[in-house]
Short mmCIF file of C-alpha atoms in Angstrom, two decimals:
data_model
loop_
_atom_site.label_atom_id
_atom_site.label_comp_id
_atom_site.label_asym_id
_atom_site.label_seq_id
_atom_site.Cartn_x
_atom_site.Cartn_y
_atom_site.Cartn_z
CA MET T 23 228.81 136.17 283.93
CA ILE T 24 226.31 132.43 283.07
CA ARG T 25 228.22 129.49 282.38
CA SER T 26 227.10 126.18 280.71
CA PHE T 27 228.35 123.34 282.25
CA PRO T 28 228.66 119.75 281.13
CA ASN T 29 226.03 117.24 281.94
CA VAL T 30 228.98 115.05 284.28
CA VAL T 31 229.24 118.12 286.53
CA ARG T 32 225.75 119.30 287.00
CA PRO T 33 225.01 116.62 289.41
CA PHE T 34 228.31 117.61 291.54
CA LEU T 35 227.25 121.18 291.61
CA VAL T 36 223.64 120.36 292.82
CA ALA T 37 224.78 117.90 295.71
CA ALA T 38 227.26 121.05 296.40
CA VAL T 39 224.52 123.36 296.95
CA LEU T 40 222.64 121.23 299.00
CA ALA T 41 225.51 120.64 301.38
CA ILE T 42 225.45 124.38 302.43
CA PRO T 43 225.03 124.49 305.87
CA GLY T 44 221.61 125.83 306.98
CA ILE T 45 219.94 124.73 303.79
CA SER T 46 217.84 121.27 303.64
CA PRO T 47 216.04 119.93 300.60
CA ALA T 48 212.92 119.99 302.34
CA GLN T 49 213.51 123.77 302.54
CA THR T 50 214.48 124.61 298.34
CA GLN T 51 211.83 126.20 297.09
CA VAL T 52 209.94 125.40 293.72
CA THR T 53 208.48 127.93 291.88
CA VAL T 54 205.03 127.34 290.38
CA PRO T 55 203.51 129.56 287.96
CA VAL T 56 199.98 131.38 288.73
CA ARG T 57 197.12 131.15 287.50
CA PRO T 58 194.89 133.95 287.11
CA LEU T 59 191.52 133.57 288.15
CA ASP T 60 189.00 136.28 287.79
CA LEU T 61 185.34 135.86 289.43
CA PRO T 62 182.37 138.24 289.62
CA VAL T 63 181.05 138.22 293.20
CA GLY T 64 178.16 135.11 293.88
CA ARG T 65 180.03 132.83 290.98
CA SER T 66 181.57 129.49 291.51
CA PHE T 67 184.81 127.87 289.26
CA PRO T 68 185.03 123.97 289.59
CA ILE T 69 187.96 122.17 289.06
CA ARG T 70 188.67 118.53 288.47
CA ALA T 71 191.84 116.59 288.78
CA ASP T 72 193.51 113.76 287.59
CA THR T 73 194.78 112.36 290.81
CA ASN T 74 193.50 112.91 294.29
CA VAL T 75 193.16 116.19 296.49
CA THR T 76 195.43 116.06 299.58
CA ARG T 77 195.15 119.67 300.77
CA VAL T 78 193.76 123.10 300.11
CA SER T 79 194.82 126.40 301.38
CA ILE T 80 193.10 130.11 301.13
CA VAL T 81 194.56 133.04 302.19
CA ASN T 82 191.29 135.02 303.00
CA PRO T 83 188.42 133.49 303.38
CA THR T 84 186.06 136.14 303.30
CA ILE T 85 187.12 136.89 299.81
CA ALA T 86 186.56 133.03 298.50
CA ASP T 87 186.20 129.86 299.74
CA VAL T 88 187.76 126.78 298.85
CA VAL T 89 185.54 123.70 299.17
CA VAL T 90 186.71 119.91 298.76
CA VAL T 91 183.44 118.28 297.10
CA SER T 92 185.23 114.52 296.54
CA ASP T 93 188.71 113.03 296.30
CA ARG T 94 188.98 114.83 292.75
CA GLU T 95 186.84 117.60 292.67
CA VAL T 96 187.30 121.04 293.98
CA VAL T 97 185.19 124.39 293.84
CA ILE T 98 186.31 127.90 294.28
CA ASN T 99 183.22 130.47 295.36
CA SER T 100 183.82 134.25 295.13
CA LEU T 101 182.13 135.64 298.14
CA SER T 102 183.22 139.67 298.31
CA SER T 103 185.10 141.61 296.39
CA GLY T 104 189.00 141.78 296.52
CA GLU T 105 191.98 139.61 295.68
CA THR T 106 193.42 136.50 297.75
CA ASP T 107 195.37 133.35 296.79
CA ALA T 108 194.58 129.43 296.70
CA ILE T 109 196.87 126.66 296.78
CA ILE T 110 195.74 123.26 295.75
CA TRP T 111 197.89 120.23 296.04
CA PHE T 112 197.42 116.35 294.63
CA ALA T 113 198.86 113.22 296.04
CA ASN T 114 201.32 113.01 292.81
CA GLY T 115 203.30 115.64 294.15
CA THR T 116 202.14 118.82 292.33
CA LEU T 117 200.40 121.55 293.26
CA THR T 118 198.19 124.34 291.32
CA HIS T 119 198.53 128.23 292.58
CA TYR T 120 195.83 130.26 291.60
CA ARG T 121 195.22 134.00 292.16
CA ILE T 122 191.63 135.13 292.29
CA SER T 123 190.62 138.24 291.81
CA VAL T 124 186.86 138.98 292.88
CA HIS T 125 184.96 142.13 291.70
CA SER T 126 181.27 142.91 291.26
CA PRO T 127 179.60 142.62 287.64
CA ALA T 128 179.71 146.57 287.09
CA ASP T 129 183.31 147.13 288.62
CA ARG T 130 185.46 148.91 285.50
CA LYS T 131 182.67 148.04 282.66
CA GLN T 132 181.96 150.25 280.24
CA ILE T 133 178.51 149.60 278.12
CA LEU T 134 178.34 149.77 274.60
CA ILE T 135 175.06 150.07 272.70
CA GLY T 136 174.87 149.65 268.89
CA VAL T 137 171.25 150.88 267.21
CA HIS T 138 169.99 150.57 263.83
CA PHE T 139 167.65 153.42 263.12
CA ALA T 140 165.53 151.58 259.69
CA GLU T 141 162.40 152.89 257.97
CA VAL T 142 160.19 150.63 256.18
CA ARG T 143 158.24 152.23 253.81
CA LYS T 144 155.03 150.60 252.85
CA ASP T 145 154.01 152.96 250.32
CA ALA T 146 151.40 151.68 248.36
CA LEU T 147 150.59 153.55 245.21
CA ARG T 148 147.62 152.22 243.06
CA GLU T 149 146.22 153.87 239.82
CA ILE T 150 142.89 152.87 238.28
CA GLY T 151 142.80 154.64 234.77
CA VAL T 152 139.73 154.33 232.84
CA SER T 153 139.66 155.52 229.27
CA GLY T 154 136.73 155.45 227.01
CA VAL T 155 135.53 157.06 223.63
CA TRP T 156 131.96 157.62 222.00
CA ARG T 157 132.05 157.90 218.17
CA ASP T 158 128.86 157.99 215.71
CA GLN T 159 128.54 159.96 212.59
CA ARG T 160 127.77 163.27 214.49
CA THR T 161 129.25 163.17 217.72
CA ARG T 162 132.77 162.01 219.50
CA THR T 163 133.30 162.10 222.91
CA GLY T 164 136.57 161.03 224.64
CA THR T 165 138.27 160.17 228.07
CA GLY T 166 141.85 159.50 228.89
CA ILE T 167 144.18 158.30 226.35
CA PHE T 168 141.14 158.35 223.99
CA ARG T 169 140.75 162.53 224.21
CA SER T 170 142.31 162.81 220.96
CA ASP T 171 142.47 160.54 217.88
CA GLU T 172 146.37 160.12 217.89
CA VAL T 173 145.93 156.43 219.49
CA PHE T 174 144.42 155.71 216.28
CA GLY T 175 146.46 154.87 213.48
CA ASP T 176 146.34 152.79 209.98
CA SER T 177 147.52 149.82 211.71
CA GLY T 178 145.29 149.75 214.69
CA ILE T 179 145.50 151.21 218.14
CA ARG T 180 148.77 152.40 219.29
CA LEU T 181 149.08 151.98 223.49
CA PRO T 182 151.04 154.37 225.61
CA ALA T 183 154.81 152.65 226.34
CA ASN T 184 154.03 152.88 229.81
CA VAL T 185 151.52 150.98 230.12
CA GLY T 186 151.17 148.29 232.90
CA PHE T 187 150.32 144.48 233.76
CA GLY T 188 146.87 145.11 234.35
CA THR T 189 145.16 146.21 231.28
CA PHE T 190 141.84 145.58 229.18
CA LEU T 191 140.79 147.18 226.05
CA SER T 192 137.19 146.11 225.02
CA ASP T 193 134.15 147.51 223.19
CA LEU T 194 132.22 146.01 225.67
CA GLY T 195 130.05 144.63 222.63
CA THR T 196 129.04 147.71 220.95
CA THR T 197 130.13 149.63 217.79
CA ASN T 198 130.50 153.12 218.87
CA LEU T 199 132.13 152.83 222.62
CA LEU T 200 135.42 151.74 223.16
CA THR T 201 137.24 151.79 226.62
CA PHE T 202 140.32 151.08 227.88
CA LEU T 203 141.39 150.06 231.54
CA ASP T 204 144.59 150.39 233.01
CA ALA T 205 145.44 149.15 237.12
CA GLN T 206 148.86 149.16 238.52
CA GLU T 207 150.25 148.71 241.91
CA GLN T 208 153.33 149.86 243.15
CA LYS T 209 155.31 148.99 246.36
CA GLY T 210 157.82 150.93 248.36
CA ASN T 211 161.41 149.49 250.06
CA ALA T 212 163.37 150.05 253.69
CA ARG T 213 166.17 152.20 254.03
CA PHE T 214 168.82 152.68 256.98
CA LEU T 215 168.30 156.14 258.57
CA ALA T 216 171.31 155.99 260.92
CA GLU T 217 173.51 153.27 262.62
CA PRO T 218 175.38 154.83 265.96
CA THR T 219 177.20 153.28 268.17
CA ILE T 220 177.20 154.84 271.95
CA MET T 221 179.58 154.32 274.43
CA ALA T 222 179.39 154.96 278.26
CA GLY T 223 179.93 154.05 281.66
CA ASN T 224 177.21 152.08 284.31
CA LYS T 225 174.81 154.07 285.26
CA ASP T 226 176.24 157.21 283.31
CA THR T 227 173.71 159.07 280.56
CA ALA T 228 174.34 158.87 276.65
CA SER T 229 172.97 160.67 274.09
CA PHE T 230 173.36 160.88 270.01
CA LEU T 231 171.31 163.54 266.92
CA ALA T 232 171.36 163.19 263.65
CA GLY T 233 169.54 166.38 262.20
CA GLY T 234 170.10 169.74 263.47
CA GLU T 235 168.21 172.45 265.48
CA LEU T 236 165.74 175.19 264.34
CA PRO T 237 165.14 178.64 265.54
CA ILE T 238 161.70 179.14 267.10
CA PRO T 239 160.80 183.02 267.82
CA VAL T 240 159.63 183.35 271.61
CA VAL T 241 157.76 186.76 271.69
CA GLN T 242 158.51 187.88 275.78
CA GLY T 243 155.98 189.86 277.16
CA GLY T 244 156.60 193.04 278.20
CA GLY T 245 154.84 195.19 280.78
CA GLY T 246 154.27 199.21 281.43
CA ASN T 247 156.63 201.49 278.93
CA VAL T 248 158.53 198.35 278.27
CA SER T 249 158.06 197.01 274.29
CA THR T 250 157.73 193.07 273.73
CA ALA T 251 160.86 191.16 272.35
CA VAL T 252 161.31 188.33 270.39
CA THR T 253 163.80 185.99 271.81
CA LEU T 254 165.00 182.41 270.03
CA GLN T 255 164.88 179.26 271.32
CA TYR T 256 166.98 176.17 269.51
CA ARG T 257 164.46 173.32 269.02
CA GLU T 258 166.12 169.84 267.91
CA PHE T 259 164.76 167.56 265.59
CA GLY T 260 166.10 164.49 263.36
CA ILE T 261 167.15 161.07 264.58
CA ARG T 262 167.95 161.08 268.49
CA LEU T 263 168.77 158.53 270.65
CA LYS T 264 169.15 158.53 274.59
CA PHE T 265 169.64 155.85 276.95
CA VAL T 266 170.89 154.95 280.54
CA GLY T 267 172.81 151.31 281.01
CA GLU T 268 172.77 149.47 284.24
CA ILE T 269 174.90 146.22 284.29
CA ILE T 270 172.78 143.84 286.47
CA SER T 271 174.73 141.07 286.17
CA ASP T 272 177.43 139.61 284.34
CA SER T 273 174.94 138.43 282.05
CA LEU T 274 172.30 140.62 281.69
CA ILE T 275 171.80 144.70 281.32
CA LYS T 276 169.00 147.39 282.35
CA LEU T 277 168.13 149.78 279.61
CA ASN T 278 166.34 152.97 279.71
CA VAL T 279 166.21 153.78 275.86
CA THR T 280 164.49 157.01 274.24
CA PRO T 281 164.65 156.48 270.34
CA GLU T 282 162.54 159.35 268.60
CA VAL T 283 162.55 160.22 265.04
CA SER T 284 161.03 163.82 264.27
CA SER T 285 160.71 166.18 260.85
CA LEU T 286 159.74 169.41 259.89
CA ASP T 287 155.78 169.91 258.78
CA PHE T 288 155.80 173.04 256.98
CA ALA T 289 151.97 172.24 255.82
CA ASN T 290 150.73 172.92 259.69
CA ALA T 291 153.03 175.53 260.06
CA ILE T 292 151.92 178.95 261.97
CA THR T 293 153.05 182.99 261.51
CA LEU T 294 154.43 184.39 264.31
CA GLN T 295 155.47 187.78 264.32
CA GLY T 296 156.43 187.29 261.08
CA PHE T 297 158.19 184.30 261.23
CA ARG T 298 157.04 181.04 259.91
CA VAL T 299 157.52 178.47 262.53
CA PRO T 300 156.89 174.94 261.34
CA ALA T 301 155.30 171.85 262.68
CA PHE T 302 157.23 168.77 264.00
CA ARG T 303 156.16 165.55 262.75
CA THR T 304 157.58 163.00 265.89
CA ARG T 305 157.63 159.34 266.85
CA ARG T 306 159.27 158.42 269.74
CA VAL T 307 159.20 156.01 272.48
CA THR T 308 160.34 155.39 275.85
CA SER T 309 160.88 151.74 277.57
CA THR T 310 163.05 150.27 280.54
CA ILE T 311 163.72 147.26 279.52
CA ASP T 312 166.15 143.94 280.52
CA VAL T 313 168.55 142.64 278.18
CA ARG T 314 171.08 140.13 278.15
CA ARG T 315 174.34 141.01 276.48
CA ASN T 316 175.23 140.46 273.27
CA GLN T 317 171.68 140.20 272.28
CA SER T 318 169.79 142.50 270.35
CA LEU T 319 166.18 143.88 270.88
CA ILE T 320 163.61 145.23 268.40
CA ILE T 321 161.59 148.41 269.02
CA SER T 322 158.84 148.62 266.25
CA GLY T 323 155.38 149.07 265.39
CA MET T 324 155.73 153.70 265.27
CA PHE T 325 153.73 154.05 262.00
CA ALA T 326 153.10 157.23 260.09
CA GLY T 327 150.68 157.18 257.08
CA GLU T 328 149.09 159.71 255.05
CA ASP T 329 146.15 158.86 252.08
CA GLU T 330 145.58 160.51 249.32
CA HIS T 331 142.40 159.75 246.92
CA VAL T 332 142.13 161.81 243.97
CA ARG T 333 139.33 161.40 241.26
CA THR T 334 139.62 163.24 237.84
CA GLY T 335 136.96 163.10 234.88
CA LEU T 336 135.03 165.09 232.89
CA PRO T 337 133.02 167.69 234.38
CA LEU T 338 129.05 166.39 234.94
CA LEU T 339 129.63 162.86 233.07
CA MET T 340 132.10 161.77 235.78
CA HIS T 341 129.26 162.41 238.65
CA ILE T 342 126.67 160.29 236.90
CA PRO T 343 125.88 156.86 238.46
CA ILE T 344 127.31 154.29 237.03
CA ILE T 345 127.86 155.57 233.85
CA GLY T 346 129.94 157.87 235.51
CA GLN T 347 132.77 155.63 236.25
CA LEU T 348 133.42 155.29 232.32
CA PHE T 349 134.30 158.83 232.09
CA SER T 350 137.04 159.44 235.45
CA SER T 351 139.90 157.80 236.82
CA THR T 352 140.70 157.16 240.28
CA ARG T 353 144.16 157.52 242.04
CA PHE T 354 144.75 156.55 245.57
CA GLN T 355 148.13 157.21 247.38
CA ARG T 356 148.80 155.68 250.90
CA ASN T 357 152.19 157.06 252.22
CA GLU T 358 153.01 154.94 254.79
CA SER T 359 156.11 153.80 257.00
CA GLU T 360 157.12 151.77 260.00
CA LEU T 361 159.93 152.83 262.30
CA ILE T 362 162.40 149.87 263.66
CA VAL T 363 164.82 150.69 266.00
CA VAL T 364 167.29 147.43 266.71
CA VAL T 365 169.22 147.98 269.78
CA THR T 366 172.17 145.88 270.64
CA PRO T 367 173.74 146.26 274.16
CA GLU T 368 177.56 144.89 275.06
CA VAL T 369 179.73 144.90 278.27
CA PHE T 370 183.64 145.29 278.43
CA ASP T 371 186.62 146.18 280.45
CA PRO T 372 187.87 149.47 279.51
CA MET T 373 191.40 148.53 280.48
CA ASN T 374 190.78 145.54 277.22
CA PRO T 375 189.03 147.16 274.85
CA ARG T 376 187.52 145.31 271.90
CA PRO T 377 190.13 145.54 269.12
CA ARG T 378 187.69 147.01 266.47
CA ASP T 379 187.13 149.99 268.96
CA LEU T 380 191.20 150.75 268.84
CA LEU T 381 192.35 153.56 266.45
CA ARG T 382 195.79 152.48 265.56
CA LEU T 383 197.93 155.16 264.14
CA PRO T 384 201.46 154.32 262.32
CA SER T 385 204.81 155.35 263.68
CA ASP T 386 205.94 158.37 261.67
CA THR T 387 209.12 156.73 259.96
CA ALA T 388 209.00 158.97 256.95
CA ARG T 389 211.02 161.63 257.73
CA PRO T 390 212.00 163.99 254.66
CA ALA T 391 214.96 165.60 256.32
CA THR T 392 216.62 162.61 257.46
CA ASP T 393 218.23 162.04 253.69
CA ALA T 394 219.35 165.52 253.70
CA LEU T 395 220.98 165.62 256.93
CA ARG T 396 222.47 161.91 256.16
CA ARG T 397 224.27 163.75 253.58
CA ARG T 398 225.81 166.76 255.29
CA ARG T 399 227.16 164.15 258.00
CA PRO T 400 230.80 163.51 258.24
CA PRO T 401 231.82 160.41 257.43
CA PRO T 402 232.60 158.20 260.15
CA GLN T 403 236.08 158.00 261.55
CA HIS T 404 237.57 154.27 261.74
#
C-alpha cells in the first residue's frame, strides 16, 4: 500500500533513509532518461550544450566514438554495427544518457517502388477535303458535298452541320465553277495505363504484370514412326515491370528496372498447323540507375507510330496534274504515342511501415447472438 505523507513529514523521512547504515548520499542512484540514437555506419551526430562538458564515457569504442570538439560541443561518430551506451556530464551537474544503435544502411530495410505507366497519344488527324461542281447548260460534274444538288436551295447553299473551322467557299471568279475547301485537324490526349506499387527486400527481385498470357502452339518434331505433336507455350503480354533494388547508402538506391508494354498484332499474324498466331508489338527498356530516395525518375522516348495516307476522288480526273486536286480529297492520319514511365523508390523499416501501407481491420463488435443469449441468462443474484 502506498501512502502519501504531508510535506512537513517528508524531510524527516528522507533523512531517515539516508541515515541507514551502508548507504551514503553519494551512493544514491539518480534515474536519467535514456535517449535512443539511431545512426548508419559512417555517420556523425553533433551535440551542442548550453554549459561546459566535463566528462564523457563510451561503453564500446569499436561501435561508436565520442569526440569532444570544444568546451560545449561533442560529436558522436558511428563506426560499426552494434549497440552501445554513451554518457555525457556537464558542469551544471546534469548528464545525458544516449543508447546508440549503429546499423548498416541496408539492415532491416525494404524498398517500395511506385511506378506510373502513362501513354501520351500524339495522334494527328488531318482532313483536307475539296468539293467542286461544274455546271453549264449541258453538263454537270460534282465531287464531295457537291455530288448532288441537295446542298442548293432557294435560300442559297446549305453546308453540312459538321463543318470545321478551316472552310473556304469560292467561285474562283467564274460563273460555272464552285469549290468548297474543308481543312481540320484533331489532337489526342494522354491516359494512365497502370499505377502499381511493388515492395521487395534489399537486393530481391519483384515483378508486375497487368495483361494476360497467350497460348502459342509449338510443333515438336518426331523421328521414325513417331508423329509430330503440337504443344502450347504461354507468352505474357500487357504491362510488365521487373526491378531489383539495392540500398547503397541512407540516401541513394541502385535500381535495375525493366518496364515493358506489349500488345497483340493480328495484322502480322502467321498461321501454323491451323492455328493463327499473332505477332507482338513491344516497347521495352532495361536500365540500371542510381536514384535518390523519394525522388522520381522519368523514362520516356518509347514511341510507336503508324502513318496512313488516303486519297479519294473522281476516277481519271483526280490524276490530272494540278487540276486533279480539285476533284480529289486527301485524308492523312498519323497514329503516334509515347510511353512514359515514372519511377519513385522509397526505403522504410519493415518493423515500422508507413501508415498508408497498413490495412486496419475493425474489431468484430457486432455479435448477433449476444442479445438472444442475454435474454436467456438468469438474473443476477444479489
